[in-house]
Structure formats: C-alpha cells, structure tokens
Coordinates of C-alpha atoms in Angstrom, one line a residue:
M1 CA 5.1 -2.6 63.8
R2 CA 7.9 -4.9 62.5
F3 CA 7.3 -7.9 60.3
S4 CA 9.4 -10.9 59.7
G5 CA 10.9 -11.5 56.3
S6 CA 8.7 -14.6 55.7
L7 CA 5.5 -12.7 56.5
L8 CA 6.5 -9.8 54.2
S9 CA 7.1 -12.4 51.4
S10 CA 3.7 -13.9 52.0
L11 CA 2.0 -10.5 51.9
A12 CA 3.8 -9.6 48.7
A13 CA 2.8 -12.9 47.1
A14 CA -0.8 -12.4 48.2
L15 CA -0.9 -8.9 46.6
L16 CA 0.2 -10.3 43.3
L17 CA -2.8 -12.6 43.2
L18 CA -5.3 -9.8 43.8
P19 CA -7.3 -8.4 40.8
A20 CA -5.7 -5.5 39.0
G21 CA -5.9 -2.3 41.0
A22 CA -6.9 -4.1 44.3
A23 CA -3.5 -3.7 45.9
G24 CA -4.1 -0.1 46.5
A25 CA -7.4 1.7 47.0
T26 CA -8.6 3.6 44.0
P27 CA -9.5 7.2 44.8
A28 CA -13.2 7.9 44.8
G29 CA -14.2 9.1 41.4
P30 CA -17.1 9.2 38.9
P31 CA -19.1 6.1 38.2
A32 CA -18.0 3.7 35.5
G33 CA -18.3 5.6 32.2
G34 CA -18.0 8.9 34.1
L35 CA -21.7 9.8 34.1
P36 CA -24.5 8.8 36.5
G37 CA -27.2 6.4 35.5
V38 CA -25.2 4.5 32.9
A39 CA -25.4 0.8 33.7
V40 CA -22.2 -1.4 33.6
P41 CA -22.9 -4.0 30.9
A42 CA -23.5 -7.6 32.1
L43 CA -21.2 -9.9 30.1
D44 CA -22.1 -13.4 29.3
W45 CA -19.0 -15.1 27.8
S46 CA -19.6 -18.2 25.8
A47 CA -17.3 -20.3 23.6
C48 CA -17.0 -19.0 20.0
G49 CA -14.4 -21.3 18.5
D50 CA -10.8 -22.3 18.8
G51 CA -10.7 -21.6 22.6
Y52 CA -11.9 -18.0 22.3
Q53 CA -14.9 -16.6 24.2
C54 CA -17.4 -14.0 23.0
T55 CA -20.0 -11.8 24.5
P56 CA -22.2 -8.8 23.6
A57 CA -22.2 -5.7 25.7
Q58 CA -24.8 -3.0 25.7
V59 CA -23.9 0.7 26.0
P60 CA -25.9 3.8 25.4
V61 CA -25.6 5.6 22.0
D62 CA -25.6 8.9 24.0
H63 CA -24.0 8.5 27.4
H64 CA -25.8 11.6 28.6
R65 CA -29.1 9.8 27.9
P66 CA -28.5 6.4 29.5
D67 CA -32.1 5.3 29.1
G68 CA -32.2 6.2 25.4
T69 CA -31.2 4.1 22.4
Q70 CA -28.6 1.4 23.1
L71 CA -26.0 -0.2 20.8
T72 CA -24.3 -3.5 21.2
L73 CA -20.6 -3.9 21.2
Q74 CA -19.2 -7.3 20.3
L75 CA -16.3 -8.6 22.5
R76 CA -13.9 -11.5 22.1
R77 CA -11.3 -12.8 24.5
W78 CA -8.5 -15.3 24.9
P79 CA -8.6 -16.4 28.6
A80 CA -5.4 -16.3 30.6
A81 CA -3.6 -19.6 30.3
D82 CA -2.4 -19.5 33.9
P83 CA -5.3 -18.3 36.0
A84 CA -3.2 -18.7 39.2
T85 CA -1.0 -15.8 38.1
R86 CA -3.6 -13.8 36.2
I87 CA -3.1 -10.1 36.5
G88 CA -6.3 -9.0 34.9
T89 CA -7.6 -8.1 31.4
L90 CA -5.5 -6.6 28.6
F91 CA -7.8 -4.6 26.4
L92 CA -6.7 -4.3 22.8
Y93 CA -8.0 -1.3 20.9
A94 CA -7.7 -1.4 17.2
G95 CA -6.6 1.7 15.4
G96 CA -7.8 3.2 12.1
P97 CA -10.3 4.3 13.2
G98 CA -12.2 1.5 11.6
S99 CA -10.2 -1.6 12.4
S100 CA -11.7 -4.6 14.2
G101 CA -10.4 -5.3 17.7
W102 CA -12.5 -8.5 17.7
D103 CA -10.4 -9.8 14.8
W104 CA -7.1 -8.5 16.3
V105 CA -7.4 -10.7 19.4
Q106 CA -6.4 -13.8 17.5
S107 CA -3.2 -12.5 15.9
F108 CA -2.2 -10.7 19.1
A109 CA -2.8 -13.7 21.3
T110 CA -0.9 -16.0 19.0
S111 CA 2.1 -13.7 18.5
S112 CA 2.6 -12.2 22.0
A113 CA 5.1 -13.4 24.6
P114 CA 4.0 -16.5 26.4
E115 CA 3.8 -14.6 29.7
I116 CA 1.3 -12.2 28.2
R117 CA -0.9 -15.0 27.2
D118 CA -0.5 -16.7 30.6
R119 CA -1.3 -13.8 32.8
F120 CA -3.8 -11.7 31.0
D121 CA -7.3 -12.3 29.6
I122 CA -6.7 -10.7 26.1
V123 CA -9.9 -8.9 25.1
G124 CA -10.6 -7.1 21.9
F125 CA -13.8 -5.6 20.6
D126 CA -15.3 -3.7 17.7
P127 CA -15.8 -0.2 18.8
R128 CA -19.0 1.6 18.2
G129 CA -19.6 2.0 14.4
V130 CA -17.1 -0.7 13.5
H131 CA -18.1 -4.0 11.7
R132 CA -20.0 -6.1 14.3
S133 CA -20.9 -3.1 16.5
Q134 CA -23.5 -1.1 14.6
P135 CA -21.3 -0.2 11.6
V136 CA -21.4 3.3 10.2
T137 CA -22.6 3.1 6.6
C138 CA -22.1 5.8 4.0
L139 CA -22.0 5.1 0.2
N140 CA -22.4 1.6 -1.0
G141 CA -19.6 -0.2 -2.8
P142 CA -20.5 0.6 -6.4
A143 CA -21.1 4.3 -5.6
Y144 CA -17.9 4.6 -3.7
R145 CA -15.9 2.9 -6.5
A146 CA -17.5 5.4 -8.9
Q147 CA -16.1 8.2 -6.8
W148 CA -12.6 6.8 -7.0
A149 CA -13.0 6.6 -10.8
Q150 CA -13.2 10.4 -10.8
A151 CA -10.0 10.9 -8.8
R152 CA -6.6 11.9 -10.3
T153 CA -3.1 11.9 -9.0
R154 CA -2.1 15.3 -10.5
P155 CA -3.7 18.6 -9.5
A156 CA -5.9 20.2 -12.1
P157 CA -8.1 23.3 -12.2
D158 CA -11.2 21.3 -11.3
S159 CA -9.5 19.3 -8.5
I160 CA -10.9 21.2 -5.6
G161 CA -14.4 21.3 -7.1
T162 CA -14.4 17.6 -7.6
A163 CA -13.2 17.0 -4.1
V164 CA -15.9 19.2 -2.6
R165 CA -18.6 17.5 -4.6
L166 CA -17.5 14.0 -3.8
A167 CA -17.3 14.8 -0.1
R168 CA -20.8 16.4 -0.2
E169 CA -22.2 13.2 -1.8
W170 CA -20.4 11.1 0.8
N171 CA -21.7 13.2 3.7
A172 CA -25.2 13.0 2.5
A173 CA -25.0 9.2 2.3
C174 CA -23.5 9.0 5.8
R175 CA -26.4 11.2 7.2
A176 CA -29.0 9.1 5.4
H177 CA -27.8 5.8 6.6
S178 CA -26.1 6.5 10.0
G179 CA -27.4 9.9 11.0
G180 CA -28.4 8.8 14.5
L181 CA -24.9 7.5 15.4
L182 CA -22.7 10.2 13.8
P183 CA -22.9 12.8 16.6
Y184 CA -21.8 10.0 19.1
I185 CA -19.1 8.2 17.2
G186 CA -16.3 10.4 18.5
T187 CA -13.5 9.5 20.9
E188 CA -15.1 10.8 24.1
S189 CA -18.0 8.3 23.6
Q190 CA -15.4 5.6 22.8
A191 CA -13.5 6.3 26.0
R192 CA -16.7 6.1 28.1
D193 CA -17.5 2.7 26.4
L194 CA -14.0 1.5 27.3
D195 CA -14.4 2.4 31.0
L196 CA -17.7 0.6 31.1
L197 CA -16.1 -2.5 29.7
R198 CA -13.2 -2.2 32.2
A199 CA -15.8 -2.2 35.0
A200 CA -17.7 -5.1 33.4
V201 CA -14.7 -7.4 33.5
G202 CA -14.1 -6.5 37.1
D203 CA -10.8 -4.6 36.8
E204 CA -10.4 -1.6 39.0
K205 CA -7.8 -0.2 36.7
L206 CA -7.3 -0.4 32.9
T207 CA -4.5 -2.3 31.1
F208 CA -4.5 -1.2 27.5
F209 CA -2.7 -1.7 24.2
G210 CA -3.5 0.6 21.3
G211 CA -1.7 1.8 18.2
S212 CA -2.1 4.8 15.9
Y213 CA -5.6 6.2 16.3
A214 CA -6.1 4.0 19.4
S215 CA -3.3 5.9 21.0
Y216 CA -5.7 8.9 21.0
V217 CA -8.4 6.8 22.6
G218 CA -6.0 5.8 25.3
T219 CA -4.9 9.4 25.8
V220 CA -8.5 10.6 26.2
Y221 CA -9.3 7.7 28.5
A222 CA -6.3 8.6 30.7
D223 CA -7.3 12.3 30.8
M224 CA -10.9 11.4 31.7
F225 CA -10.1 8.6 34.2
P226 CA -6.5 9.1 35.3
H227 CA -6.9 7.1 38.6
R228 CA -8.2 4.1 36.7
T229 CA -5.1 3.6 34.7
R230 CA -2.8 0.6 35.4
A231 CA -0.7 0.4 32.2
L232 CA -1.3 1.9 28.8
V233 CA 0.9 1.3 25.7
L234 CA 0.3 3.9 23.0
D235 CA 2.2 2.7 19.9
S236 CA 2.6 5.3 17.2
G237 CA 1.1 8.0 19.3
Y238 CA -1.0 11.0 18.1
D239 CA -0.2 14.5 19.1
P240 CA -3.6 15.0 20.7
R241 CA -3.8 18.7 20.7
K242 CA -2.7 19.0 17.0
Y243 CA -5.1 16.2 16.0
A244 CA -8.1 17.7 17.7
E245 CA -7.4 21.5 17.5
D246 CA -5.2 22.0 14.4
P247 CA -6.6 19.5 11.8
Y248 CA -5.0 21.1 8.8
G249 CA -1.6 21.2 10.5
Y250 CA -2.0 17.6 11.6
D251 CA -2.9 16.5 8.0
Y252 CA 0.1 18.4 6.7
G253 CA 2.4 16.4 8.9
Q254 CA 0.9 13.2 7.6
Y255 CA 1.4 14.3 4.0
R256 CA 5.0 15.1 4.8
S257 CA 5.6 11.7 6.5
T258 CA 4.1 9.7 3.6
E259 CA 6.1 11.6 1.0
A260 CA 9.3 11.3 3.0
A261 CA 8.8 7.5 3.5
M262 CA 8.2 7.1 -0.2
Y263 CA 11.5 8.8 -1.1
R264 CA 13.4 6.8 1.5
F265 CA 12.1 3.6 -0.1
L266 CA 12.9 4.9 -3.6
G267 CA 16.4 5.9 -2.3
W268 CA 16.9 2.4 -1.1
C269 CA 15.8 1.0 -4.5
A270 CA 18.3 3.3 -6.3
A271 CA 21.1 2.2 -4.0
N272 CA 20.1 -1.5 -4.2
P273 CA 18.9 -2.2 -7.8
A274 CA 19.8 -5.9 -7.4
Q275 CA 17.2 -6.2 -4.7
C276 CA 14.7 -3.8 -6.3
P277 CA 13.4 -4.8 -9.7
F278 CA 11.9 -1.4 -10.2
A279 CA 15.4 0.1 -10.3
A280 CA 17.2 -2.8 -11.9
G281 CA 16.9 -1.7 -15.5
V282 CA 17.3 2.0 -14.9
P283 CA 20.8 3.5 -15.8
G284 CA 22.2 5.3 -12.8
P285 CA 18.9 5.2 -10.7
T286 CA 18.2 8.0 -8.3
A287 CA 15.3 8.5 -5.9
T288 CA 14.1 11.5 -7.9
G289 CA 14.3 9.6 -11.2
L290 CA 12.4 6.6 -9.7
A291 CA 9.7 9.0 -8.3
A292 CA 9.2 10.3 -11.9
N293 CA 8.8 6.7 -13.1
V294 CA 6.2 6.1 -10.4
H295 CA 4.2 9.1 -11.6
T296 CA 4.5 7.9 -15.1
I297 CA 2.7 4.7 -14.0
L298 CA 0.1 6.7 -12.2
D299 CA -0.4 9.1 -15.1
S300 CA -0.9 6.1 -17.5
L301 CA -3.6 4.6 -15.2
D302 CA -5.3 8.0 -14.9
T303 CA -5.4 8.4 -18.6
N304 CA -6.2 4.8 -19.4
P305 CA -7.7 3.1 -16.4
V306 CA -8.3 -0.6 -16.0
R307 CA -12.0 -1.4 -16.6
D308 CA -14.2 -4.3 -15.5
A309 CA -16.5 -6.4 -17.7
T310 CA -19.2 -3.7 -17.5
G311 CA -16.8 -1.0 -18.6
A312 CA -16.7 0.6 -15.2
V313 CA -13.3 1.9 -13.9
S314 CA -11.8 -0.6 -11.5
V315 CA -8.2 0.6 -11.2
N316 CA -6.7 4.0 -11.9
G317 CA -3.8 6.0 -10.6
A318 CA -5.6 7.0 -7.4
T319 CA -6.5 3.5 -6.4
M320 CA -2.9 2.3 -7.1
L321 CA -1.5 5.3 -5.1
S322 CA -3.8 4.3 -2.2
E323 CA -2.4 0.8 -2.1
L324 CA 1.2 1.9 -2.7
T325 CA 1.3 4.3 0.3
Y326 CA -0.5 1.8 2.5
R327 CA 2.2 -0.8 1.8
L328 CA 4.8 1.6 3.2
N329 CA 3.4 0.9 6.6
S330 CA 5.1 -2.5 6.6
G331 CA 8.5 -1.0 6.7
T332 CA 11.8 -2.1 5.2
R333 CA 11.1 -5.8 5.4
Y334 CA 8.5 -5.2 2.6
W335 CA 10.7 -2.9 0.4
A336 CA 12.0 -5.7 -1.9
T337 CA 8.5 -6.9 -2.5
L338 CA 7.3 -3.4 -3.1
G339 CA 10.0 -2.8 -5.6
A340 CA 9.0 -6.0 -7.4
N341 CA 5.4 -5.0 -7.4
L342 CA 6.2 -1.6 -8.8
H343 CA 8.1 -3.3 -11.6
L344 CA 5.0 -5.4 -12.4
A345 CA 2.8 -2.2 -12.3
E346 CA 4.9 -0.8 -15.2
S347 CA 3.3 -3.6 -17.3
R348 CA -0.1 -3.1 -15.7
T349 CA 0.0 -6.2 -13.6
G350 CA 0.5 -7.2 -10.0
P351 CA -1.1 -6.4 -6.7
L352 CA -0.5 -2.6 -6.8
L353 CA -3.2 -2.5 -9.5
Y354 CA -5.7 -2.3 -6.7
A355 CA -9.5 -2.1 -7.0
I356 CA -11.4 -0.5 -4.1
S357 CA -13.1 -3.3 -2.2
Q358 CA -16.2 -3.5 0.0
S359 CA -13.9 -3.7 3.1
D360 CA -12.4 -0.3 2.0
T361 CA -15.8 1.1 1.8
A362 CA -16.7 0.0 5.3
F363 CA -13.4 0.9 6.9
N364 CA -13.4 4.4 5.4
A365 CA -16.9 5.1 6.5
V366 CA -15.8 4.8 10.1
N367 CA -12.5 6.4 9.5
V368 CA -14.0 9.6 8.2
A369 CA -17.0 9.7 10.6
V370 CA -14.8 9.4 13.7
E371 CA -12.3 12.0 12.6
C372 CA -14.9 14.5 11.5
A373 CA -16.6 14.0 14.8
D374 CA -13.3 14.6 16.7
R375 CA -11.9 17.5 14.6
V376 CA -13.4 20.9 13.6
Y377 CA -12.1 22.3 10.4
P378 CA -13.0 25.9 9.6
R379 CA -16.1 26.1 7.4
S380 CA -14.2 28.0 4.7
L381 CA -13.9 26.7 1.2
P382 CA -11.3 29.3 0.2
Q383 CA -9.2 28.1 3.2
L384 CA -9.7 24.4 2.1
R385 CA -8.6 25.3 -1.4
T386 CA -5.4 27.0 -0.1
R387 CA -4.5 24.3 2.4
L388 CA -4.9 21.4 -0.1
A389 CA -3.1 23.3 -2.8
R390 CA -0.1 23.8 -0.4
A391 CA 0.0 20.1 0.4
A392 CA -0.3 19.1 -3.2
A393 CA 2.6 21.5 -4.2
D394 CA 4.9 20.5 -1.3
F395 CA 4.4 16.8 -1.7
P396 CA 3.6 16.3 -5.4
L397 CA 4.2 12.5 -5.6
T398 CA 1.7 11.4 -3.0
A399 CA -0.4 14.3 -1.8
P400 CA -2.6 15.3 -4.9
G401 CA -4.2 11.9 -5.3
M402 CA -5.1 11.9 -1.6
A403 CA -6.0 15.5 -1.1
Y404 CA -8.4 15.7 -4.0
G405 CA -9.8 12.2 -4.0
P406 CA -12.9 10.9 -2.3
P407 CA -13.1 10.8 1.5
A408 CA -10.9 7.9 2.5
Y409 CA -8.0 7.6 5.0
D410 CA -6.7 10.2 7.5
Q411 CA -5.3 13.2 5.7
T412 CA -8.0 12.9 3.0
H413 CA -10.7 14.1 5.3
A414 CA -10.7 17.8 5.0
P415 CA -13.3 18.2 2.2
A416 CA -15.7 16.0 4.1
C417 CA -15.1 17.5 7.5
V418 CA -15.4 21.1 6.3
Q419 CA -18.9 20.2 5.2
W420 CA -19.7 17.6 8.0
P421 CA -23.5 17.5 8.5
A422 CA -23.6 16.1 12.1
A423 CA -23.3 17.6 15.5
R424 CA -20.2 16.8 17.4
H425 CA -21.6 15.7 20.8
S426 CA -18.7 13.2 21.4
R427 CA -15.8 15.5 20.6
Y428 CA -13.2 15.6 23.4
T429 CA -11.7 18.9 24.4
G430 CA -9.7 18.1 27.5
S431 CA -6.2 19.0 28.5
Y432 CA -4.7 15.6 27.6
R433 CA -2.3 15.9 30.6
A434 CA -3.8 13.0 32.4
R435 CA -2.5 14.2 35.8
G436 CA -2.6 11.5 38.4
S437 CA -2.4 8.7 35.9
A438 CA 0.0 5.7 36.2
P439 CA 3.1 5.8 34.0
I440 CA 2.1 5.7 30.3
L441 CA 4.4 4.2 27.7
V442 CA 4.4 6.0 24.3
V443 CA 6.3 4.2 21.5
G444 CA 7.3 6.0 18.2
N445 CA 9.1 4.9 15.1
T446 CA 11.5 7.4 13.6
G447 CA 10.5 6.3 10.0
D448 CA 6.8 6.1 10.5
P449 CA 5.1 6.9 7.2
D450 CA 1.6 7.4 8.7
T451 CA 1.9 8.8 12.2
P452 CA 4.9 11.1 12.4
Y453 CA 7.5 10.3 15.0
A454 CA 7.3 13.9 16.2
D455 CA 3.7 13.1 17.3
S456 CA 4.9 10.4 19.7
V457 CA 7.5 12.7 21.1
E458 CA 4.9 15.4 21.7
L459 CA 2.4 13.0 23.2
A460 CA 5.0 11.8 25.7
R461 CA 5.7 15.5 26.6
T462 CA 2.0 16.3 26.9
L463 CA 1.2 13.5 29.3
A464 CA 2.1 14.4 32.9
N465 CA 3.4 10.8 33.3
G466 CA 4.4 9.9 29.8
H467 CA 7.5 7.9 28.9
L468 CA 8.8 7.7 25.4
L469 CA 10.4 4.6 23.8
T470 CA 11.9 5.1 20.3
W471 CA 12.5 2.5 17.6
D472 CA 14.9 3.7 15.0
G473 CA 13.2 2.0 12.1
E474 CA 10.7 2.2 9.2
G475 CA 7.0 1.4 9.3
H476 CA 3.8 2.1 11.2
T477 CA 3.7 0.9 14.8
A478 CA 6.6 -0.8 16.5
R479 CA 4.9 -4.0 17.6
R480 CA 5.8 -7.0 15.4
K481 CA 8.6 -4.9 13.9
S482 CA 11.1 -4.4 16.7
A483 CA 11.8 -7.2 19.1
C484 CA 13.6 -4.7 21.4
A485 CA 10.5 -2.5 21.6
E486 CA 8.2 -5.4 22.1
A487 CA 10.3 -6.6 25.0
H488 CA 10.0 -3.2 26.7
M489 CA 6.3 -3.1 26.0
Y490 CA 5.7 -6.5 27.6
E491 CA 7.9 -5.8 30.6
Y492 CA 5.9 -2.7 31.2
L493 CA 2.5 -4.5 30.8
L494 CA 3.5 -7.3 33.1
R495 CA 5.6 -5.5 35.8
L496 CA 4.9 -1.8 35.3
V497 CA 8.5 -1.1 34.5
V498 CA 9.1 1.7 32.0
P499 CA 12.3 1.8 30.0
P500 CA 15.0 4.4 31.1
A501 CA 14.5 7.9 29.7
G502 CA 16.0 8.2 26.2
T503 CA 15.9 4.5 25.4
V504 CA 16.2 3.9 21.6
C505 CA 15.9 0.5 20.0
R506 CA 18.1 0.0 17.0
D507 CA 17.4 -3.6 16.2
A508 CA 16.7 -4.9 12.7
P509 CA 13.1 -5.4 11.8
M510 CA 11.5 -8.7 12.8
P511 CA 10.7 -11.1 10.0
A512 CA 7.3 -10.5 8.4

C-alpha cells in the first residue's frame, strides 16, 4: 500500500506525541520489577514547593516476598514545561551510592537545556537506604568522628589491625541499626525498584541519566530489562565485571586514578605558581616536591590534630586528605582555588581543615552498605593485608590514609566488606551485555580522579549496544563540565542519536 507524503507526515507527527515506547510494541517480558506478584506503586503527585511535585512510592524490601515488609521511596519531579511535545519521564539516578536524587532534580532541571525541561518530566528519587527512603544507619556522628581520630596518613605496623577493628565496629553498628535492610540494599533490588517506578509513571521504556555508581545501576537495569530501555546515559561508567567480581582490582584502579589526578594538579601548580599560591613561594617547584609538602601538612595534623572545645579530635591528616581528594572531582576549574586552600592549610586554616560531618556519616553508611552487598571480597585477612599494603606502597600520597582509615568512600571498603555480616540477596551476577537493548551512551573523562576512564571504555565494550563518548578533561563526570559532551547527551536523550564512533570532546571546562 502506498501513502501520500502528507499522510506520512501526519503519521510521523502522531507517533511523536505517543508515550515513550508506544511507537513500537514492546516484546512480551516479565512483569514490572521482573518478578510476579509485585504491585506497581500507585503515585499521588502533589505540589511540594517552587513548581515541583512529590509523591511516595511503596516497594517491597525483598522483591521475592512481595507481600512482606514494604519500604517507601520518596520521589520528586519537575513536570514537562511543554506537555504537547512531552516525550516521557527522564529518571535521574544519583550516584555515590548514597547521593539524593530527590535533591538532584532541582539543580538538573535548572541547568539542563530548555528542550530537556520542555519535553521531559524530570524525576529523581532517593533510592532505598538513602536519606528520605529508609536510610541505612551505622555509627552515630560522634562515634564515627572518633573512628576518624584514629586514622593516619602514613602506613604503620598497627595500620591493618586498626583498619580491621574499625571496620568490625562499623559493621556491628550497621547490623544493629539496619540489619533488616542490608541484604536487600544491593543493585539488583535497586534496578527492580527503578522498573516499578518506570511502570508507575506510565512509560513503556526507560529514559535514564546516571553518573558514577548510578552507571552500574543503569547497566544492571539494561541487562535485566533490555527491551524496556529507550535511552540511558551512563556518565563516568563503571567496569561492571571488575566492580562486582574483582573488588580488589577495582579498588586498585581507583587508588591509581586518585594519585595520578593529585600529581597532575600538583604538576599544574608547579608550572603555574602565579596561579597556585601553594607553589608561589617554593623555589623551583616540582610536582614531587609539592607532594612532599602536602604530606608535611598531613603529618603535622596527624601528630598535632585540631581539637574541639571538649578536647576531641575534629581535624587530622585523614580528614584533610578526604576533603582534598574529594575536591579533585571538580576538575581544572577548581585547581586555582585548591592551590589557595592548600596554602592556607600550611598555616592550619581554610576549608581543607575539614571535620567529618553528620552528612558524611549518613552518606558513607549507604556507600559502604551498597558496595559490600554488591561485591564479594575473599574472607582472608592475610590477603587483605597484602592488597592494602600494595596500594599504600604504590600510591603513598593518597592511598594509606584511605586504605587504613574507617569505612568511608569507595576504595576504602575492603576491611568492612571482608567482614561484612549480612547476606547478599540483592547482589547482581548477570552478564552485563544487555543484548536487545536500545543504544546506550557511555561517557568517560580521560582525567577522572574517581572512576577511571578505562572503566568507561570497558563498559562501552561490554554492552552489546554501548557507544562511548570521551571528554578529554579533568574531573568526575562530564555533565556540567563539558558543553560538547552535554550537547551529545541531550541530543541522544531527545532524539536517540548517538555520537559517531570515536567522538572525543576537547572543549575547555564550563565555568563552575
């Protein structure tokens, strides 16, 4: 049968107005969430300030027991500004693990391209165990700060014993306060939650934006529900097999990336002392010499920490190192400020003299719990000793304070996970190929200090329909750093167009 050009145009226009996924029949598959008997949440959106809408959504703690204990996820959305051209829902998944997607909606909605705000309902939520959605709780704030007071930034004979003891105390507190959730906090449960929410908003296929750890959530989702994918942006991708199956190897890559980023920053300082006060007064500065000066500051704080009015340690070398390495995630646009702050730290002032906060306590509780649920470290203390000693020796500026400190962020998890007290009922062990999925866009930064660029390359290779976009730049995640990468991301989300193979963005970082 032949159609006139005007009729074809009308049909094409009509298809654009259909809900996401409706233009083509979705192959028959498992029920929402992938398991029978799990009810799709009923959403009741209501105004919650400044034009945003919020709703709770109930999901089972254990998806295999849908009639058992329930938990409530808290969702927030910015409705599409142009309902006539609405594509569907863009789900934001905050990384960490431990970050709040509920909070992220506001900054994403206000900073994204107008067409994104016009054509998508932008929805973020706190995943299970995070903030508003039955938060995981381990140590309280004072007890956690007391653990940090025992950490040092140089390896010592008692380092491994201290790390094992601190992790054992942490694990016991997690089990005491959140033992019922720990077996179900892992990524398979989170992917099932996400599929229930996709069904709850009425989208046949998922449109998703996630960075860092959230890239692993997106990967697991695509592998579990490949025919339910419309468009997934995985920014700063995880190598899924290495993350889940070779945790020591994955941690080593993160230690290496952090140390390398620190030396690139210090090399810039040495080459640009007029812009880096930390190097300005140093004769003939070099990256190696400035690294020694950083460790001098850390050593001084370990030996003589800053104390609060009660005499308790509030700042030491380990807390400063935690803040210093975190600030590398902002990339080159923050380097001048970081150099100024390091100069202030030489006189024991400035924001790098960082005290562990209650928000750190809450974030790290989820961060450790999720990754220990996802990853199985061999239960061997001798192997733990050997692997941490290697990282500390190979990356002496940044690794010892992280490897031997209390359970905290990412590569610090080994002592806790080796002794993890909970079952891992929500650990995913799939192929990660996601055969049959829509094209998936993986974005990687060559100078990522947190998630190595090699991970994004490997993730794109692992996915049967993965496409890699590279930004040749510093910092963690490309969104809000590279305008070029953002343009490709938005074009893909809106029109399902992936950049040509081998695309590399080389633009200067966006202003902070």
